[in-house]
Amino acid sequence: MNAVQGGLFDLSGKIAIVTGASRGIGEALAKGLAAQGATVVVNYNSAADRAEAVVSAIEAAGGKSKAIKADVSVEADADRLIAETVSAFGRVDILVNNAGIVLPAAAEDCSLETWRRTMALNLDGVFLVSRAAGRQMIAQKSGSIISIGSMSGRIVNWPFRHAAYNVSKAGVHMLTKALATEWAEHNIRVNAIAPGYIRTELTDEVLKEHPDVVRDHWEKGAVQNRIGNVTELVGAVVYLASNAASFTTGEIITIDGGLTLR
Ligand code: NAP
């Protein structure tokens, strides 16, 4: 572990949950929080082996971790995720709402099922786990919630069409502000990050099938002329989780290599 005990970003003794942490951005965030000393619950829905591999990697680095299966779009699962975390570790200090999906569909062809599946995970899931964690944090009189929104909650990114995804992420951004306002009196901070294009298994599929779009839109669209890596999101989440961000709430930090600048 590379945490400096008592340092500005130290998370020693904190209990964190990262949803959808069996791969991609969630995996990187789980490892990043653990590297600053947090005990991390690695939530997953289907990939038990991969979640256990993330737990093993955290433990091998000297950290503490546990995998918990829960479909965050299901109310009872969301409640159980928090209850099992409290039963294992006594409290919840940090919640990272990361689990999410993109189901591309032109608006005129988007089925109600596609729309609802997107909202169920990307928006209902964030609300359900935040509500369950918020109840615990209100009782504790402290907590930090960080949701993974998207630049797609700020702009209609192009040329792929996924109105449902864009709307779900815009919802995450507004939910962040609403919860920050409602729960400030309980010493709970609620923030989000809005990543641009980040290389994960999710985006690798697009890279394979549409390399021209990735080059011409994703890379050239960013003033830094590239897509990002999962590790480039860790610092902002550690900051928002830590006491360094004690006066930061209701904020959406865009991390997109400057894509939304022009
Ligand atoms: P990913 O590689 O597809 O990983 C998604 C994760 O979510 C997996 O660990 C998956 O676990 C989990 N998950 C899926 N359904 C779940 C459910 N019902 N309950 C709990 N966990 C569930 O995605 P990613 O690229 O890392 O993206 C992570 C987040 O960042 C998403 O919210 C995404 O919208 C957002 N984001 C991504 C990008 C990007 O360019 N990659 C940009 C902006 C925002 P199982 O496999 O175990 O089910």
CSV table of C-alpha atoms and ligand atoms in Angstrom, one decimal:
chain,number,residue,atom,x,y,z
A,1,MET,CA,0.0,0.0,0.0
A,2,ASN,CA,1.3,3.5,-0.8
A,3,ALA,CA,-1.0,5.5,1.5
A,4,VAL,CA,0.8,8.1,3.6
A,5,GLN,CA,-0.9,7.7,7.0
A,6,GLY,CA,-2.5,10.9,8.1
A,7,GLY,CA,-1.8,12.5,4.6
A,8,LEU,CA,-4.3,14.6,2.7
A,9,PHE,CA,-5.7,11.7,0.7
A,10,ASP,CA,-5.3,9.0,3.4
A,11,LEU,CA,-8.3,6.6,3.5
A,12,SER,CA,-7.0,4.3,6.3
A,13,GLY,CA,-9.8,2.9,8.3
A,14,LYS,CA,-12.5,3.9,5.8
A,15,ILE,CA,-15.0,1.4,4.5
A,16,ALA,CA,-15.7,1.8,0.7
A,17,ILE,CA,-18.0,0.1,-1.7
A,18,VAL,CA,-17.5,0.2,-5.5
A,19,THR,CA,-20.4,-1.1,-7.6
A,20,GLY,CA,-19.5,-3.0,-10.8
A,21,ALA,CA,-15.9,-3.5,-9.7
A,22,SER,CA,-15.2,-6.8,-11.3
A,23,ARG,CA,-13.6,-5.1,-14.3
A,24,GLY,CA,-12.9,-1.8,-16.1
A,25,ILE,CA,-13.2,1.5,-14.4
A,26,GLY,CA,-14.8,-0.1,-11.2
A,27,GLU,CA,-11.8,-2.4,-10.8
A,28,ALA,CA,-9.3,0.4,-11.1
A,29,LEU,CA,-11.2,2.6,-8.6
A,30,ALA,CA,-11.5,-0.3,-6.1
A,31,LYS,CA,-7.7,-0.9,-6.3
A,32,GLY,CA,-7.1,2.9,-6.2
A,33,LEU,CA,-9.1,3.4,-3.0
A,34,ALA,CA,-7.5,0.3,-1.4
A,35,ALA,CA,-4.1,1.7,-2.3
A,36,GLN,CA,-4.9,4.7,-0.1
A,37,GLY,CA,-5.8,2.4,2.8
A,38,ALA,CA,-9.6,1.9,2.4
A,39,THR,CA,-11.2,-1.5,3.0
A,40,VAL,CA,-13.0,-2.1,-0.3
A,41,VAL,CA,-16.2,-4.1,-1.0
A,42,VAL,CA,-16.0,-5.2,-4.7
A,43,ASN,CA,-19.6,-5.4,-5.9
A,44,TYR,CA,-20.4,-7.5,-9.0
A,45,ASN,CA,-23.4,-9.0,-10.7
A,46,SER,CA,-22.3,-11.9,-12.8
A,47,ALA,CA,-18.5,-12.2,-12.9
A,48,ALA,CA,-17.7,-13.8,-9.5
A,49,ASP,CA,-14.3,-15.1,-10.6
A,50,ARG,CA,-13.2,-11.7,-11.8
A,51,ALA,CA,-14.5,-10.0,-8.6
A,52,GLU,CA,-12.5,-12.5,-6.5
A,53,ALA,CA,-9.4,-11.8,-8.6
A,54,VAL,CA,-9.8,-8.0,-7.8
A,55,VAL,CA,-10.1,-8.9,-4.1
A,56,SER,CA,-7.0,-11.1,-4.3
A,57,ALA,CA,-5.0,-8.4,-6.0
A,58,ILE,CA,-6.0,-5.9,-3.3
A,59,GLU,CA,-5.1,-8.4,-0.5
A,60,ALA,CA,-1.8,-9.3,-2.3
A,61,ALA,CA,-0.9,-5.6,-2.1
A,62,GLY,CA,-1.6,-5.6,1.7
A,63,GLY,CA,-5.2,-4.3,1.6
A,64,LYS,CA,-8.5,-5.6,2.9
A,65,SER,CA,-11.4,-6.4,0.6
A,66,LYS,CA,-14.5,-8.6,0.1
A,67,ALA,CA,-16.6,-9.4,-2.9
A,68,ILE,CA,-20.4,-9.0,-2.7
A,69,LYS,CA,-22.8,-10.1,-5.4
A,70,ALA,CA,-25.7,-7.8,-5.9
A,71,ASP,CA,-27.7,-6.6,-8.9
A,72,VAL,CA,-27.8,-2.9,-8.0
A,73,SER,CA,-30.9,-2.3,-10.2
A,74,VAL,CA,-32.9,-4.5,-7.8
A,75,GLU,CA,-34.1,-2.8,-4.6
A,76,ALA,CA,-33.7,-5.8,-2.3
A,77,ASP,CA,-30.1,-6.4,-3.7
A,78,ALA,CA,-29.2,-2.8,-3.2
A,79,ASP,CA,-30.4,-2.9,0.4
A,80,ARG,CA,-28.6,-6.2,1.0
A,81,LEU,CA,-25.3,-4.8,-0.4
A,82,ILE,CA,-25.3,-2.1,2.3
A,83,ALA,CA,-26.5,-4.5,5.0
A,84,GLU,CA,-23.8,-7.1,4.3
A,85,THR,CA,-21.2,-4.4,4.2
A,86,VAL,CA,-22.3,-3.1,7.6
A,87,SER,CA,-22.5,-6.6,9.0
A,88,ALA,CA,-18.9,-7.3,7.8
A,89,PHE,CA,-17.2,-4.0,8.5
A,90,GLY,CA,-19.5,-2.0,10.8
A,91,ARG,CA,-20.1,1.1,8.6
A,92,VAL,CA,-20.0,2.6,5.1
A,93,ASP,CA,-17.8,5.7,4.6
A,94,ILE,CA,-17.5,5.8,0.8
A,95,LEU,CA,-19.8,4.6,-1.9
A,96,VAL,CA,-18.8,4.7,-5.6
A,97,ASN,CA,-21.7,4.1,-7.9
A,98,ASN,CA,-19.9,2.8,-11.0
A,99,ALA,CA,-22.0,-0.1,-12.5
A,100,GLY,CA,-23.5,1.0,-15.8
A,101,ILE,CA,-24.3,-0.1,-19.4
A,102,VAL,CA,-24.6,1.4,-22.8
A,103,LEU,CA,-27.2,-0.1,-25.2
A,104,PRO,CA,-26.8,1.8,-28.5
A,105,ALA,CA,-30.0,2.4,-30.4
A,106,ALA,CA,-31.3,5.2,-32.6
A,107,ALA,CA,-34.1,6.9,-30.8
A,108,GLU,CA,-36.7,5.9,-33.4
A,109,ASP,CA,-35.7,2.2,-33.0
A,110,CYS,CA,-35.1,2.2,-29.3
A,111,SER,CA,-37.4,-0.3,-27.6
A,112,LEU,CA,-39.1,0.5,-24.3
A,113,GLU,CA,-37.2,-2.5,-22.9
A,114,THR,CA,-33.8,-1.0,-24.0
A,115,TRP,CA,-34.8,2.3,-22.5
A,116,ARG,CA,-35.9,0.7,-19.2
A,117,ARG,CA,-32.9,-1.6,-18.9
A,118,THR,CA,-30.6,1.4,-19.3
A,119,MET,CA,-32.5,3.5,-16.7
A,120,ALA,CA,-32.8,0.5,-14.4
A,121,LEU,CA,-29.1,0.1,-14.0
A,122,ASN,CA,-27.7,3.5,-14.7
A,123,LEU,CA,-30.2,5.6,-12.8
A,124,ASP,CA,-32.4,3.5,-10.6
A,125,GLY,CA,-29.3,1.6,-9.5
A,126,VAL,CA,-27.5,4.8,-8.5
A,127,PHE,CA,-30.6,5.9,-6.6
A,128,LEU,CA,-31.2,2.6,-4.8
A,129,VAL,CA,-27.7,2.0,-3.6
A,130,SER,CA,-27.3,5.7,-2.7
A,131,ARG,CA,-30.6,5.6,-0.7
A,132,ALA,CA,-29.5,2.5,1.2
A,133,ALA,CA,-26.0,3.9,1.8
A,134,GLY,CA,-27.4,7.3,2.7
A,135,ARG,CA,-29.6,5.8,5.4
A,136,GLN,CA,-26.5,4.3,7.0
A,137,MET,CA,-24.4,7.4,6.5
A,138,ILE,CA,-27.2,9.6,8.1
A,139,ALA,CA,-27.0,7.3,11.2
A,140,GLN,CA,-23.2,7.6,11.2
A,141,LYS,CA,-23.4,11.4,10.5
A,142,SER,CA,-20.8,11.1,7.8
A,143,GLY,CA,-20.1,9.7,4.3
A,144,SER,CA,-18.9,10.4,0.8
A,145,ILE,CA,-20.8,9.3,-2.3
A,146,ILE,CA,-19.2,9.5,-5.7
A,147,SER,CA,-21.1,8.5,-8.9
A,148,ILE,CA,-19.7,7.8,-12.3
A,149,GLY,CA,-21.7,10.0,-14.6
A,150,SER,CA,-20.4,10.7,-18.1
A,151,MET,CA,-19.7,13.5,-20.6
A,152,SER,CA,-22.7,12.0,-22.2
A,153,GLY,CA,-24.7,13.6,-19.4
A,154,ARG,CA,-23.4,17.0,-20.7
A,155,ILE,CA,-23.3,16.6,-24.4
A,156,VAL,CA,-24.8,14.4,-27.1
A,157,ASN,CA,-21.7,12.6,-28.1
A,158,TRP,CA,-21.6,11.6,-31.7
A,159,PRO,CA,-21.9,9.6,-34.0
A,160,PHE,CA,-23.2,6.7,-31.9
A,161,ARG,CA,-26.8,7.1,-30.9
A,162,HIS,CA,-27.8,6.2,-27.4
A,163,ALA,CA,-30.3,8.7,-26.1
A,164,ALA,CA,-31.3,6.5,-23.2
A,165,TYR,CA,-27.7,6.4,-22.0
A,166,ASN,CA,-27.3,10.2,-22.3
A,167,VAL,CA,-30.5,10.8,-20.4
A,168,SER,CA,-29.5,8.3,-17.7
A,169,LYS,CA,-26.2,10.0,-17.1
A,170,ALA,CA,-27.7,13.5,-17.1
A,171,GLY,CA,-30.1,12.0,-14.4
A,172,VAL,CA,-27.0,10.8,-12.4
A,173,HIS,CA,-25.6,14.4,-12.5
A,174,MET,CA,-28.9,15.9,-11.2
A,175,LEU,CA,-29.4,13.2,-8.6
A,176,THR,CA,-25.8,14.0,-7.4
A,177,LYS,CA,-26.8,17.7,-6.9
A,178,ALA,CA,-30.1,16.8,-5.3
A,179,LEU,CA,-28.6,14.3,-2.8
A,180,ALA,CA,-25.8,16.7,-2.0
A,181,THR,CA,-28.4,19.3,-1.1
A,182,GLU,CA,-30.6,17.0,0.9
A,183,TRP,CA,-27.8,15.3,2.8
A,184,ALA,CA,-25.4,18.1,3.5
A,185,GLU,CA,-27.0,18.6,7.0
A,186,HIS,CA,-26.0,15.0,7.7
A,187,ASN,CA,-22.3,15.6,6.9
A,188,ILE,CA,-22.6,13.6,3.7
A,189,ARG,CA,-20.9,14.8,0.5
A,190,VAL,CA,-22.2,13.7,-2.9
A,191,ASN,CA,-20.2,14.2,-6.1
A,192,ALA,CA,-19.7,12.7,-9.5
A,193,ILE,CA,-17.1,12.4,-12.2
A,194,ALA,CA,-18.0,12.7,-15.9
A,195,PRO,CA,-15.4,10.7,-17.9
A,196,GLY,CA,-14.9,11.0,-21.6
A,197,TYR,CA,-13.8,8.0,-23.7
A,198,ILE,CA,-11.9,5.6,-21.5
A,199,ARG,CA,-10.4,2.4,-22.7
A,200,THR,CA,-12.1,-0.6,-21.1
A,201,GLU,CA,-13.7,-3.9,-22.4
A,202,LEU,CA,-16.8,-1.8,-23.0
A,203,THR,CA,-15.1,0.5,-25.4
A,204,ASP,CA,-12.7,-2.1,-26.8
A,205,GLU,CA,-15.6,-3.6,-28.7
A,206,VAL,CA,-16.1,-0.3,-30.5
A,207,LEU,CA,-12.4,0.0,-31.1
A,208,LYS,CA,-12.5,-3.4,-32.8
A,209,GLU,CA,-15.6,-2.8,-34.9
A,210,HIS,CA,-15.2,0.9,-35.7
A,211,PRO,CA,-11.6,1.9,-35.5
A,212,ASP,CA,-12.3,4.9,-37.8
A,213,VAL,CA,-14.9,6.3,-35.4
A,214,VAL,CA,-12.5,5.9,-32.5
A,215,ARG,CA,-9.7,7.7,-34.4
A,216,ASP,CA,-11.8,10.5,-36.0
A,217,HIS,CA,-14.2,11.2,-33.2
A,218,TRP,CA,-13.0,9.8,-29.9
A,219,GLU,CA,-9.3,10.6,-30.3
A,220,LYS,CA,-9.3,13.7,-32.5
A,221,GLY,CA,-12.4,15.0,-30.6
A,222,ALA,CA,-10.3,15.4,-27.4
A,223,VAL,CA,-7.8,18.3,-27.4
A,224,GLN,CA,-5.3,15.8,-26.0
A,225,ASN,CA,-5.9,13.8,-29.1
A,226,ARG,CA,-6.4,10.4,-27.4
A,227,ILE,CA,-8.8,8.3,-25.2
A,228,GLY,CA,-8.1,7.9,-21.5
A,229,ASN,CA,-7.0,5.1,-19.3
A,230,VAL,CA,-8.9,3.8,-16.3
A,231,THR,CA,-6.0,4.8,-14.0
A,232,GLU,CA,-6.6,8.5,-15.0
A,233,LEU,CA,-9.9,8.5,-13.1
A,234,VAL,CA,-8.5,7.2,-9.8
A,235,GLY,CA,-7.1,10.5,-8.5
A,236,ALA,CA,-10.3,12.4,-8.7
A,237,VAL,CA,-12.3,9.7,-7.0
A,238,VAL,CA,-9.7,9.4,-4.2
A,239,TYR,CA,-9.8,13.2,-3.8
A,240,LEU,CA,-13.6,13.2,-3.6
A,241,ALA,CA,-13.6,10.3,-1.1
A,242,SER,CA,-11.0,11.9,1.2
A,243,ASN,CA,-11.0,14.8,3.6
A,244,ALA,CA,-9.1,16.8,1.0
A,245,ALA,CA,-12.6,17.4,-0.5
A,246,SER,CA,-14.3,18.4,2.7
A,247,PHE,CA,-15.7,21.6,1.1
A,248,THR,CA,-16.6,19.9,-2.2
A,249,THR,CA,-20.2,18.7,-2.7
A,250,GLY,CA,-22.7,18.6,-5.6
A,251,GLU,CA,-19.8,18.8,-8.0
A,252,ILE,CA,-19.4,17.0,-11.4
A,253,ILE,CA,-15.7,16.7,-12.4
A,254,THR,CA,-15.3,16.2,-16.1
A,255,ILE,CA,-12.3,14.1,-17.1
A,256,ASP,CA,-12.3,13.8,-20.8
A,257,GLY,CA,-8.9,15.0,-22.2
A,258,GLY,CA,-10.7,18.2,-23.2
A,259,LEU,CA,-13.3,16.6,-25.5
A,260,THR,CA,-16.2,18.8,-24.3
A,261,LEU,CA,-14.2,22.0,-24.7
A,262,ARG,CA,-15.1,22.4,-28.4
B,1,NAP,P1,-17.7,-2.3,-18.1
B,1,NAP,O1,-16.2,-2.7,-18.4
B,1,NAP,O2,-18.7,-2.8,-19.0
B,1,NAP,O3,-17.9,-2.8,-16.6
B,1,NAP,C1,-19.2,-2.8,-16.1
B,1,NAP,C2,-19.2,-3.3,-14.6
B,1,NAP,O4,-20.6,-3.2,-14.1
B,1,NAP,C3,-18.8,-4.8,-14.6
B,1,NAP,O5,-18.0,-4.9,-13.4
B,1,NAP,C4,-20.2,-5.5,-14.3
B,1,NAP,O6,-20.0,-6.6,-13.4
B,1,NAP,C5,-20.9,-4.4,-13.6
B,1,NAP,N1,-22.4,-4.6,-13.7
B,1,NAP,C6,-23.2,-4.7,-14.8
B,1,NAP,N2,-24.4,-4.9,-14.5
B,1,NAP,C7,-24.5,-4.8,-13.1
B,1,NAP,C8,-25.6,-4.9,-12.2
B,1,NAP,N3,-26.9,-5.0,-12.6
B,1,NAP,N4,-25.3,-4.8,-10.8
B,1,NAP,C9,-24.0,-4.7,-10.4
B,1,NAP,N5,-22.9,-4.6,-11.3
B,1,NAP,C10,-23.2,-4.6,-12.6
B,1,NAP,O7,-17.9,-0.7,-18.0
B,1,NAP,P2,-16.8,0.5,-17.8
B,1,NAP,O8,-16.4,0.9,-19.1
B,1,NAP,O9,-15.8,0.1,-16.8
B,1,NAP,O10,-17.8,1.6,-17.2
B,1,NAP,C11,-18.1,1.7,-15.9
B,1,NAP,C12,-18.9,3.0,-15.6
B,1,NAP,O11,-18.3,4.1,-16.2
B,1,NAP,C13,-20.3,2.9,-16.3
B,1,NAP,O12,-21.2,3.5,-15.4
B,1,NAP,C14,-20.1,3.7,-17.5
B,1,NAP,O13,-21.3,4.2,-18.0
B,1,NAP,C15,-19.2,4.8,-17.1
B,1,NAP,N6,-18.4,5.4,-18.1
B,1,NAP,C16,-17.6,4.7,-19.0
B,1,NAP,C17,-16.9,5.4,-20.0
B,1,NAP,C18,-16.0,4.6,-20.9
B,1,NAP,O14,-15.5,5.2,-21.9
B,1,NAP,N7,-15.6,3.4,-20.6
B,1,NAP,C19,-17.1,6.7,-20.1
B,1,NAP,C20,-17.9,7.4,-19.3
B,1,NAP,C21,-18.6,6.8,-18.3
B,1,NAP,P3,-20.5,-8.1,-13.8
B,1,NAP,O15,-19.8,-8.4,-15.2
B,1,NAP,O16,-20.0,-8.9,-12.7
B,1,NAP,O17,-21.9,-8.1,-13.9
